[in-house]
Short mmCIF file of N, CA, C and O in Angstrom, two decimals:
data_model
loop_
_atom_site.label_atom_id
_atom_site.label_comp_id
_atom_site.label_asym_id
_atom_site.label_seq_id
_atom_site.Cartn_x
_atom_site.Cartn_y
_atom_site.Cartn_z
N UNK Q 1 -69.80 77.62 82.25
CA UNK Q 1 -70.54 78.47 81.33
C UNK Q 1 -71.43 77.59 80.45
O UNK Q 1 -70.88 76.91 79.58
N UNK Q 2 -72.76 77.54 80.63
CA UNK Q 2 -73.74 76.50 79.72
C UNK Q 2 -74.36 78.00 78.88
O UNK Q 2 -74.48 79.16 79.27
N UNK Q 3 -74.70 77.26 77.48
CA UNK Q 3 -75.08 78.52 76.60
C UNK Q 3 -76.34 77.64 76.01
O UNK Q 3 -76.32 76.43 76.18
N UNK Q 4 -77.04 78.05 75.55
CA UNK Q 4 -78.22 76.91 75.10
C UNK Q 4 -77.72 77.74 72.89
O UNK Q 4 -77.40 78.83 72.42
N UNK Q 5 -77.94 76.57 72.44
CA UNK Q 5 -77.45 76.59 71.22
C UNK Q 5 -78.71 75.97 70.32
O UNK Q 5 -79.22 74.85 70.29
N UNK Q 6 -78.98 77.27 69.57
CA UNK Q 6 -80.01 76.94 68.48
C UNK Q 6 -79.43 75.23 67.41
O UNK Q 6 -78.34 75.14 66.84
N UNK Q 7 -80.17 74.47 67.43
CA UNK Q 7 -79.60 73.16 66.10
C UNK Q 7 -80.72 73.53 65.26
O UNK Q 7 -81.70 74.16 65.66
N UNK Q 8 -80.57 73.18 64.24
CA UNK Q 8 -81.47 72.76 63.40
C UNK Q 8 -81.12 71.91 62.64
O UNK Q 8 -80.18 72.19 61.90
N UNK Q 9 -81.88 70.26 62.54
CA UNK Q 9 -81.71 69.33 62.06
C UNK Q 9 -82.40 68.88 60.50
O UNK Q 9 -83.62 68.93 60.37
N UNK Q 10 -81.73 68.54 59.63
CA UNK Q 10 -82.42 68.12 57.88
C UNK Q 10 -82.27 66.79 57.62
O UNK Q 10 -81.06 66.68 57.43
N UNK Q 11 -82.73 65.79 57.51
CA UNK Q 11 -82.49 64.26 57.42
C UNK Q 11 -82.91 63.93 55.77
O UNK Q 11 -84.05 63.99 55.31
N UNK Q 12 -81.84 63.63 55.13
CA UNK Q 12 -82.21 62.50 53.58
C UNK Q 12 -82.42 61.43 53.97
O UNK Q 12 -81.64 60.77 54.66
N UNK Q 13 -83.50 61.08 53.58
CA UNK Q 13 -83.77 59.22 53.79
C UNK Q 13 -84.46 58.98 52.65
O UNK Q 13 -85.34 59.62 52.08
N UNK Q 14 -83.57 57.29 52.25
CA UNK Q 14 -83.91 56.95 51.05
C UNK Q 14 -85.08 55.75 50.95
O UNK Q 14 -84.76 54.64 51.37
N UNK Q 15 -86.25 55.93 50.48
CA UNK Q 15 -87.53 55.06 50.46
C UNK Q 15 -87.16 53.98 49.11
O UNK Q 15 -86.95 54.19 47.92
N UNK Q 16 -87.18 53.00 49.79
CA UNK Q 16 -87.07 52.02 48.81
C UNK Q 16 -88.98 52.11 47.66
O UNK Q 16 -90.09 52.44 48.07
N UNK Q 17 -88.72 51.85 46.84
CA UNK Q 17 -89.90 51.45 45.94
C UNK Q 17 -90.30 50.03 46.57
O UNK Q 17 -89.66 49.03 46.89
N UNK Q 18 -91.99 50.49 46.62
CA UNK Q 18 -92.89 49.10 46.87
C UNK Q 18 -94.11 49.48 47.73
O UNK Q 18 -94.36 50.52 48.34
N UNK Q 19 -94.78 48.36 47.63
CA UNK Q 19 -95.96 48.80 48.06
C UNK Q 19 -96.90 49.61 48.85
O UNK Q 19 -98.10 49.84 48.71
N UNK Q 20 -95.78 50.07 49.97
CA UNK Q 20 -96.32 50.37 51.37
C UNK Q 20 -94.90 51.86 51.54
O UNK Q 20 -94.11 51.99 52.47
N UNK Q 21 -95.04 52.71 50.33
CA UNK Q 21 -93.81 53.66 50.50
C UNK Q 21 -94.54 54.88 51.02
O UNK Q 21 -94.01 55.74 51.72
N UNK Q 22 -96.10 54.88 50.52
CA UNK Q 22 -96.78 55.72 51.44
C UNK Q 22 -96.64 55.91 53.24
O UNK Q 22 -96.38 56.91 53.91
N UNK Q 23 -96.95 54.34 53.69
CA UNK Q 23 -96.87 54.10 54.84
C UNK Q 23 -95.22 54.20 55.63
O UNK Q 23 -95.03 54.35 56.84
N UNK Q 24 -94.60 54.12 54.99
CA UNK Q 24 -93.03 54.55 55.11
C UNK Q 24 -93.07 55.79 55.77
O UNK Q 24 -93.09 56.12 56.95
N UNK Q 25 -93.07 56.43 54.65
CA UNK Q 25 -93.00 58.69 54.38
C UNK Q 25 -93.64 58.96 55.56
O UNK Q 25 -93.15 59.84 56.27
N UNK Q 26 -95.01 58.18 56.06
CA UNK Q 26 -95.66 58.68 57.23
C UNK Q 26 -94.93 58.32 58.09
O UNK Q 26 -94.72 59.12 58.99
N UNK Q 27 -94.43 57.29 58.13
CA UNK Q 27 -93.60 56.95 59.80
C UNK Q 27 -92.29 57.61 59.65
O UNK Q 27 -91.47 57.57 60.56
N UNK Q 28 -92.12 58.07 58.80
CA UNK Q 28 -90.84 58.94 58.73
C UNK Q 28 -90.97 60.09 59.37
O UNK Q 28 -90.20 60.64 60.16
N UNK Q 29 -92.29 60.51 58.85
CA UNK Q 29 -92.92 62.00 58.69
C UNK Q 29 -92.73 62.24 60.62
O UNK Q 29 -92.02 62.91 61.37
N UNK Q 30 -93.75 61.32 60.74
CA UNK Q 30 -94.00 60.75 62.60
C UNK Q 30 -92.98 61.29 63.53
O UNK Q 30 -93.13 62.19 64.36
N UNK Q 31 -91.39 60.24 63.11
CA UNK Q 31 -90.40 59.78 63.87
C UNK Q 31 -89.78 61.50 64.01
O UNK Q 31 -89.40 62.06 65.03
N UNK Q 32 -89.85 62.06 62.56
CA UNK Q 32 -89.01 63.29 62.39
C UNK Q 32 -89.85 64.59 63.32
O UNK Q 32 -89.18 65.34 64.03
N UNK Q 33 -91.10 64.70 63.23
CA UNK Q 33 -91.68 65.04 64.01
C UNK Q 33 -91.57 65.31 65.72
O UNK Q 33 -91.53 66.32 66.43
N UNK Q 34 -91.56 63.72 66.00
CA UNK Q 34 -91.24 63.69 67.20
C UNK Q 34 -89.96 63.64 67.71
O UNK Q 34 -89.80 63.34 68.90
N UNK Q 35 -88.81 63.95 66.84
CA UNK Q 35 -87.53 64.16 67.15
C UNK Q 35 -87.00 65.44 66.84
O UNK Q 35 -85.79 65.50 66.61
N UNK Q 36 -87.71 66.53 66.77
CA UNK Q 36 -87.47 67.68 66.34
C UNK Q 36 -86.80 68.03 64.94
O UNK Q 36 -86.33 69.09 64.56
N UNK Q 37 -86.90 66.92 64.35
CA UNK Q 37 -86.22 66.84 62.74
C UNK Q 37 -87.07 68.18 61.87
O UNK Q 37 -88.22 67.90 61.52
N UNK Q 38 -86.72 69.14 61.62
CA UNK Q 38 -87.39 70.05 60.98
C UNK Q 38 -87.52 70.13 59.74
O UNK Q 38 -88.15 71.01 59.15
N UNK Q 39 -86.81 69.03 59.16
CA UNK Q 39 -86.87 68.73 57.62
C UNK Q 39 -86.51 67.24 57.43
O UNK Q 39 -85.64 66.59 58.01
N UNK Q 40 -87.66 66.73 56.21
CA UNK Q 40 -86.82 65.82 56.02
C UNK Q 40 -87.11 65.44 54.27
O UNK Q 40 -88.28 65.43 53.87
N UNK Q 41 -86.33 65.24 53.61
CA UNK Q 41 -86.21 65.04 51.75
C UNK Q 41 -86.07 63.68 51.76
O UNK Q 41 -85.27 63.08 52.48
N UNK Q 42 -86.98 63.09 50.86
CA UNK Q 42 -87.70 61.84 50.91
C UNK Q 42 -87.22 61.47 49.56
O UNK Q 42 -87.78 62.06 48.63
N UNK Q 43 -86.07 60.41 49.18
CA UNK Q 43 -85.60 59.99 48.26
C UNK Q 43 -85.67 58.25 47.33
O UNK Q 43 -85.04 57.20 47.48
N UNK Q 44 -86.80 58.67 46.34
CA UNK Q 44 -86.64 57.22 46.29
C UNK Q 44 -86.13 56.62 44.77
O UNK Q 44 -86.38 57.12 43.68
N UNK Q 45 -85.45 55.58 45.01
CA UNK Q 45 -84.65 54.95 43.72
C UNK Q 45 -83.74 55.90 43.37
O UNK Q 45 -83.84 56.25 42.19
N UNK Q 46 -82.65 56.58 44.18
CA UNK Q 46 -81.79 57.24 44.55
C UNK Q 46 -80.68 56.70 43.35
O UNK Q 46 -79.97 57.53 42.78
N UNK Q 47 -80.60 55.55 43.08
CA UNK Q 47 -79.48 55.10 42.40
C UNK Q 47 -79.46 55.00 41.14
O UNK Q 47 -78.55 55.09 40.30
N UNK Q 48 -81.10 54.72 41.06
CA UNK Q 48 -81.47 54.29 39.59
C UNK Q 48 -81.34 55.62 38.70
O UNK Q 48 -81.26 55.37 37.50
N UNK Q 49 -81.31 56.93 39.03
CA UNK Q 49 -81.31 57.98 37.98
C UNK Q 49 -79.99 58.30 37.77
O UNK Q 49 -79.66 58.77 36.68
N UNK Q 50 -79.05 58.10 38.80
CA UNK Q 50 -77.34 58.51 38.17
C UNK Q 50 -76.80 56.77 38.02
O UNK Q 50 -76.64 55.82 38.77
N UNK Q 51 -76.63 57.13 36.32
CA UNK Q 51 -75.79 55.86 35.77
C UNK Q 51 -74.31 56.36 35.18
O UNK Q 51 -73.68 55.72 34.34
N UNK Q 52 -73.87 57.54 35.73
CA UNK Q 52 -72.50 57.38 34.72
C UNK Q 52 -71.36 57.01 35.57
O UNK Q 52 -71.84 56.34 36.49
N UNK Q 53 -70.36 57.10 35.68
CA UNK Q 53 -69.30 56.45 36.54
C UNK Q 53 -68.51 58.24 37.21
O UNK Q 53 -68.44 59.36 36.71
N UNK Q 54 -68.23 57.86 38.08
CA UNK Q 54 -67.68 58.78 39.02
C UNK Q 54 -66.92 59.77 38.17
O UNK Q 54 -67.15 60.97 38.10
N UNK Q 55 -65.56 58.78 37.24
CA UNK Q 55 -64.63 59.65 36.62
C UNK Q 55 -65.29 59.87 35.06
O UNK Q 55 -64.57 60.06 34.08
N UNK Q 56 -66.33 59.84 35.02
CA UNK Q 56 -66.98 60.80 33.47
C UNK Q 56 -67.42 62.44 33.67
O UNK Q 56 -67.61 63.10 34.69
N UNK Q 57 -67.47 62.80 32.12
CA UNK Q 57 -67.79 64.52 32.25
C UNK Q 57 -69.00 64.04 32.29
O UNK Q 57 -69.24 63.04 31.61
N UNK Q 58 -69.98 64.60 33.03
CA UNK Q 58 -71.37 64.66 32.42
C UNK Q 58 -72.08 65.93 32.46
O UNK Q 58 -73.21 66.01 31.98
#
């Protein structure tokens, strides 16, 4: 019994900061494109905005 099964794929990828983050996003844009990636959320300096520690209220 073969069934063909809808996927739909979402990729986070994290863009480092620097010169060429334009040229990044596009080859991202590209790769996701040509891999049927139907989304993809483009994250950069991911680390730098959460500073509190795991076990705090915030």
């Amino acid at each position: 019994m073969n069934k063909e099964v809808a996927v739909y794929y979402a990729l986070r990828f994290q863009v480092l900061p620097g010169p060429d983050v334009a040229g990044t996003a596009a080859r991202v844009a590209e790769f996701c494109g040509d891999h049927g990636i139907g989304e993809v959320v483009l994250i950069t300096g991911g680390e730098e905005v959460w500073t509190a520690q795991a076990d705090e209220d915030v």
